CSV table of C-alpha atoms in Angstrom, one decimal:
chain,number,residue,atom,x,y,z
A,65,UNK,CA,0.0,0.0,0.0
A,66,UNK,CA,2.8,2.4,0.9
A,67,UNK,CA,4.6,1.5,-2.4
A,68,UNK,CA,1.4,2.5,-4.3
A,69,UNK,CA,1.3,5.9,-2.6
A,70,UNK,CA,5.1,6.4,-3.4
A,71,UNK,CA,4.7,5.6,-7.1
A,72,UNK,CA,1.5,7.7,-7.4
A,73,UNK,CA,3.4,10.8,-6.1
A,74,UNK,CA,6.3,10.5,-8.5
A,75,UNK,CA,6.6,13.1,-11.2
A,76,UNK,CA,7.6,12.3,-14.8
A,77,UNK,CA,11.4,12.6,-15.1
A,78,UNK,CA,12.2,11.7,-11.5
A,79,UNK,CA,13.9,8.5,-12.6
A,80,UNK,CA,16.2,10.4,-14.9
A,81,UNK,CA,17.6,12.7,-12.2
A,82,UNK,CA,21.3,12.2,-11.3
A,83,UNK,CA,22.2,10.6,-8.0
A,84,UNK,CA,19.8,12.1,-5.5
A,85,UNK,CA,22.0,11.5,-2.5
A,86,UNK,CA,20.7,11.2,1.0
A,87,UNK,CA,17.9,13.6,0.5
A,88,UNK,CA,16.4,12.0,-2.6
A,89,UNK,CA,14.5,8.8,-3.2
A,90,UNK,CA,16.4,5.5,-3.5
A,91,UNK,CA,15.9,3.3,-6.5
A,92,UNK,CA,17.1,-0.2,-7.3
A,93,UNK,CA,19.9,-0.4,-9.8
A,94,UNK,CA,20.4,-3.6,-11.8
A,95,UNK,CA,23.9,-5.0,-11.5
A,96,UNK,CA,24.4,-4.6,-15.3
A,97,UNK,CA,23.0,-1.0,-15.4
A,98,UNK,CA,24.5,2.3,-14.6
A,99,UNK,CA,23.6,4.1,-11.4
A,100,UNK,CA,23.2,7.5,-13.0
A,101,UNK,CA,24.1,9.8,-15.9
A,102,UNK,CA,27.5,10.6,-14.4
A,103,UNK,CA,28.4,6.9,-14.3
A,104,UNK,CA,27.3,6.5,-18.0
A,105,UNK,CA,29.4,9.5,-18.9
A,106,UNK,CA,32.5,8.5,-17.0
A,107,UNK,CA,32.4,4.9,-18.3
A,108,UNK,CA,31.9,5.8,-22.0
A,109,UNK,CA,33.5,9.2,-22.6
A,110,UNK,CA,36.9,7.9,-23.4
A,111,UNK,CA,35.5,5.2,-25.7
A,112,UNK,CA,33.4,7.8,-27.6
A,113,UNK,CA,36.3,10.3,-27.8
A,114,UNK,CA,38.7,7.7,-29.2
A,115,UNK,CA,36.2,6.8,-31.8
A,116,UNK,CA,35.7,10.4,-32.8
A,117,UNK,CA,39.4,11.2,-32.8
A,118,UNK,CA,40.0,8.2,-35.0
A,119,UNK,CA,37.4,9.4,-37.5
A,120,UNK,CA,38.2,13.2,-37.6
A,121,UNK,CA,41.9,13.1,-36.7
A,122,UNK,CA,42.1,16.2,-34.6
A,123,UNK,CA,41.4,17.0,-30.9
A,124,UNK,CA,39.1,20.0,-31.0
A,125,UNK,CA,36.6,18.4,-33.4
A,126,UNK,CA,36.8,15.1,-31.5
A,127,UNK,CA,36.1,16.9,-28.2
A,128,UNK,CA,33.1,18.8,-29.8
A,129,UNK,CA,31.7,15.7,-31.4
A,130,UNK,CA,32.0,13.7,-28.1
A,131,UNK,CA,30.1,16.4,-26.3
A,132,UNK,CA,27.5,16.4,-29.1
A,133,UNK,CA,27.0,12.7,-28.7
A,134,UNK,CA,26.3,12.9,-25.0
A,135,UNK,CA,24.0,15.9,-25.4
A,136,UNK,CA,22.1,14.1,-28.1
A,137,UNK,CA,21.8,10.9,-26.1
A,138,UNK,CA,20.9,12.7,-22.8
A,139,UNK,CA,17.1,13.0,-23.4
A,140,UNK,CA,16.1,9.8,-25.1
A,141,UNK,CA,18.5,7.4,-23.3
A,142,UNK,CA,17.1,5.6,-20.2
A,143,UNK,CA,19.5,5.5,-17.3
A,144,UNK,CA,17.9,2.1,-16.3
A,145,UNK,CA,19.1,0.5,-19.6
A,146,UNK,CA,21.7,-2.2,-19.4
A,147,UNK,CA,25.4,-1.4,-20.0
A,148,UNK,CA,25.3,-3.1,-23.4
A,149,UNK,CA,22.2,-1.2,-24.5
A,150,UNK,CA,23.7,2.1,-23.4
A,151,UNK,CA,26.9,1.4,-25.3
A,152,UNK,CA,25.0,0.4,-28.4
A,153,UNK,CA,22.9,3.5,-28.3
A,154,UNK,CA,25.9,5.7,-27.8
A,155,UNK,CA,27.6,4.1,-30.8
A,156,UNK,CA,24.5,4.6,-32.9
A,157,UNK,CA,24.3,8.2,-31.8
A,158,UNK,CA,28.0,8.7,-32.5
A,159,UNK,CA,27.5,7.5,-36.1
A,160,UNK,CA,24.7,9.9,-36.6
A,161,UNK,CA,26.6,12.8,-35.1
A,162,UNK,CA,29.6,11.9,-37.2
A,163,UNK,CA,27.5,11.8,-40.4
A,164,UNK,CA,26.1,15.2,-39.5
A,165,UNK,CA,29.6,16.5,-39.0
A,166,UNK,CA,30.8,15.3,-42.4
A,167,UNK,CA,27.7,16.7,-44.0
A,168,UNK,CA,28.4,20.1,-42.5
A,169,UNK,CA,32.1,19.9,-43.1
A,170,UNK,CA,32.1,18.7,-46.7
A,171,UNK,CA,28.9,20.4,-47.6
A,172,UNK,CA,27.5,17.4,-49.4
A,173,UNK,CA,27.1,13.7,-49.0
A,174,UNK,CA,29.4,11.5,-51.0
A,175,UNK,CA,27.3,8.6,-52.3
A,176,UNK,CA,28.9,7.7,-55.7
A,177,UNK,CA,32.2,8.0,-57.6
A,178,UNK,CA,32.4,9.6,-61.0
A,179,UNK,CA,34.1,6.7,-62.8
A,180,UNK,CA,35.3,8.8,-65.7
A,181,UNK,CA,36.9,11.4,-63.4
A,182,UNK,CA,38.6,8.6,-61.4
A,183,UNK,CA,39.9,7.0,-64.5
A,184,UNK,CA,41.4,10.3,-65.7
A,185,UNK,CA,43.1,10.8,-62.3
A,186,UNK,CA,44.5,7.4,-62.0
A,187,UNK,CA,45.7,6.5,-65.5
A,188,UNK,CA,49.2,5.2,-65.2
A,189,UNK,CA,51.9,7.3,-66.8
A,190,UNK,CA,53.9,5.8,-69.6
A,191,UNK,CA,57.5,5.2,-68.9
A,192,UNK,CA,60.1,6.7,-71.2
A,193,UNK,CA,62.5,4.4,-73.1
A,194,UNK,CA,65.5,5.3,-70.9
A,195,UNK,CA,63.7,4.2,-67.7
A,196,UNK,CA,62.6,1.0,-69.3
A,197,UNK,CA,66.2,0.3,-70.5
A,198,UNK,CA,67.5,1.0,-67.0
A,199,UNK,CA,64.9,-1.3,-65.4
A,200,UNK,CA,65.8,-4.1,-67.8
A,201,UNK,CA,69.5,-3.7,-67.2
A,202,UNK,CA,68.9,-3.9,-63.4
A,203,UNK,CA,66.8,-7.0,-63.8
A,204,UNK,CA,69.4,-8.7,-66.1
A,205,UNK,CA,71.9,-8.5,-63.2
A,206,UNK,CA,69.6,-10.3,-60.7
A,207,UNK,CA,69.3,-14.1,-60.2
A,208,UNK,CA,66.4,-15.7,-62.0
A,209,UNK,CA,64.0,-16.0,-59.0
A,210,UNK,CA,64.5,-12.4,-58.0
A,211,UNK,CA,64.0,-11.2,-61.6
A,212,UNK,CA,60.8,-13.3,-61.9
A,213,UNK,CA,59.3,-12.1,-58.6
A,214,UNK,CA,60.0,-8.4,-59.5
A,215,UNK,CA,58.6,-8.8,-63.0
A,216,UNK,CA,55.5,-10.4,-61.7
A,217,UNK,CA,54.9,-7.9,-59.0
A,218,UNK,CA,55.9,-4.6,-60.6
A,219,UNK,CA,55.8,-5.0,-64.3
A,220,UNK,CA,52.8,-7.4,-64.6
A,221,UNK,CA,51.0,-5.9,-61.6
A,222,UNK,CA,50.3,-9.3,-60.0
A,223,UNK,CA,49.2,-9.5,-56.4
A,224,UNK,CA,51.5,-11.2,-53.9
A,225,UNK,CA,49.2,-14.2,-53.9
A,226,UNK,CA,49.3,-14.5,-57.7
A,227,UNK,CA,53.1,-14.1,-57.7
A,228,UNK,CA,53.5,-16.8,-55.1
A,229,UNK,CA,51.3,-19.2,-57.1
A,230,UNK,CA,53.3,-18.5,-60.3
A,231,UNK,CA,56.6,-19.1,-58.4
A,232,UNK,CA,55.1,-22.2,-56.7
A,233,UNK,CA,55.9,-20.9,-53.2
A,234,UNK,CA,53.9,-19.7,-50.2
A,235,UNK,CA,52.9,-16.1,-49.9
A,236,UNK,CA,55.3,-15.6,-47.0
A,237,UNK,CA,58.1,-17.0,-49.1
A,238,UNK,CA,57.1,-14.6,-52.0
A,239,UNK,CA,57.3,-11.7,-49.6
A,240,UNK,CA,60.8,-12.7,-48.5
A,241,UNK,CA,61.9,-13.2,-52.2
A,242,UNK,CA,60.5,-9.8,-53.1
A,243,UNK,CA,62.2,-8.1,-50.2
A,244,UNK,CA,65.6,-9.6,-51.0
A,245,UNK,CA,65.1,-8.9,-54.7
A,246,UNK,CA,64.4,-5.3,-54.1
A,247,UNK,CA,67.5,-5.0,-51.8
A,248,UNK,CA,69.7,-6.6,-54.4
A,249,UNK,CA,68.1,-4.5,-57.2
A,250,UNK,CA,68.9,-1.3,-55.2
A,251,UNK,CA,72.5,-2.4,-54.8
A,252,UNK,CA,72.8,-3.1,-58.6
A,253,UNK,CA,71.3,0.4,-59.3
A,254,UNK,CA,73.7,2.1,-57.0
A,255,UNK,CA,76.6,0.2,-58.6
A,256,UNK,CA,75.5,1.3,-62.1
A,257,UNK,CA,75.3,4.9,-61.1
A,258,UNK,CA,78.8,5.0,-59.4
């Protein structure tokens, strides 16, 4: 009966107030829930800040965005939610805040690439005859396996996995061969220039 009178006198929003202390009402806190907003903030501020800093790359924007995440989440987030729910909600809010930041910063959303423009920007430059002759001279000085791995990787644009398959070795072995071949090719180039 006393519990009914207590609940009937509660005002909306009482459960969202921070720690009421000795003068306020007591409430049960689930072991997997936060006690109050300060606990939510303290437990999650570093996580949200690190996420924002990783995305924007500078401290002032990361601090502003972190504050915006918590201000945005303050009203709709229930303090009685579990720790996992709070973290998931803060992450979703962080994504929304970050999207808004990029929209404001860049002025428009990037949703598609202009294929023709990208093709123009990234067309490989043709090598002149002198560079080709120098590369061939360096390759001629290398042992067969080194020459083959460098041809596959840099002249034929094969992936490391494809080069390893062509050489009949593991990807790790192909990495080692490529590294050694590049070192020896650099030594040959230095010797040619001296």
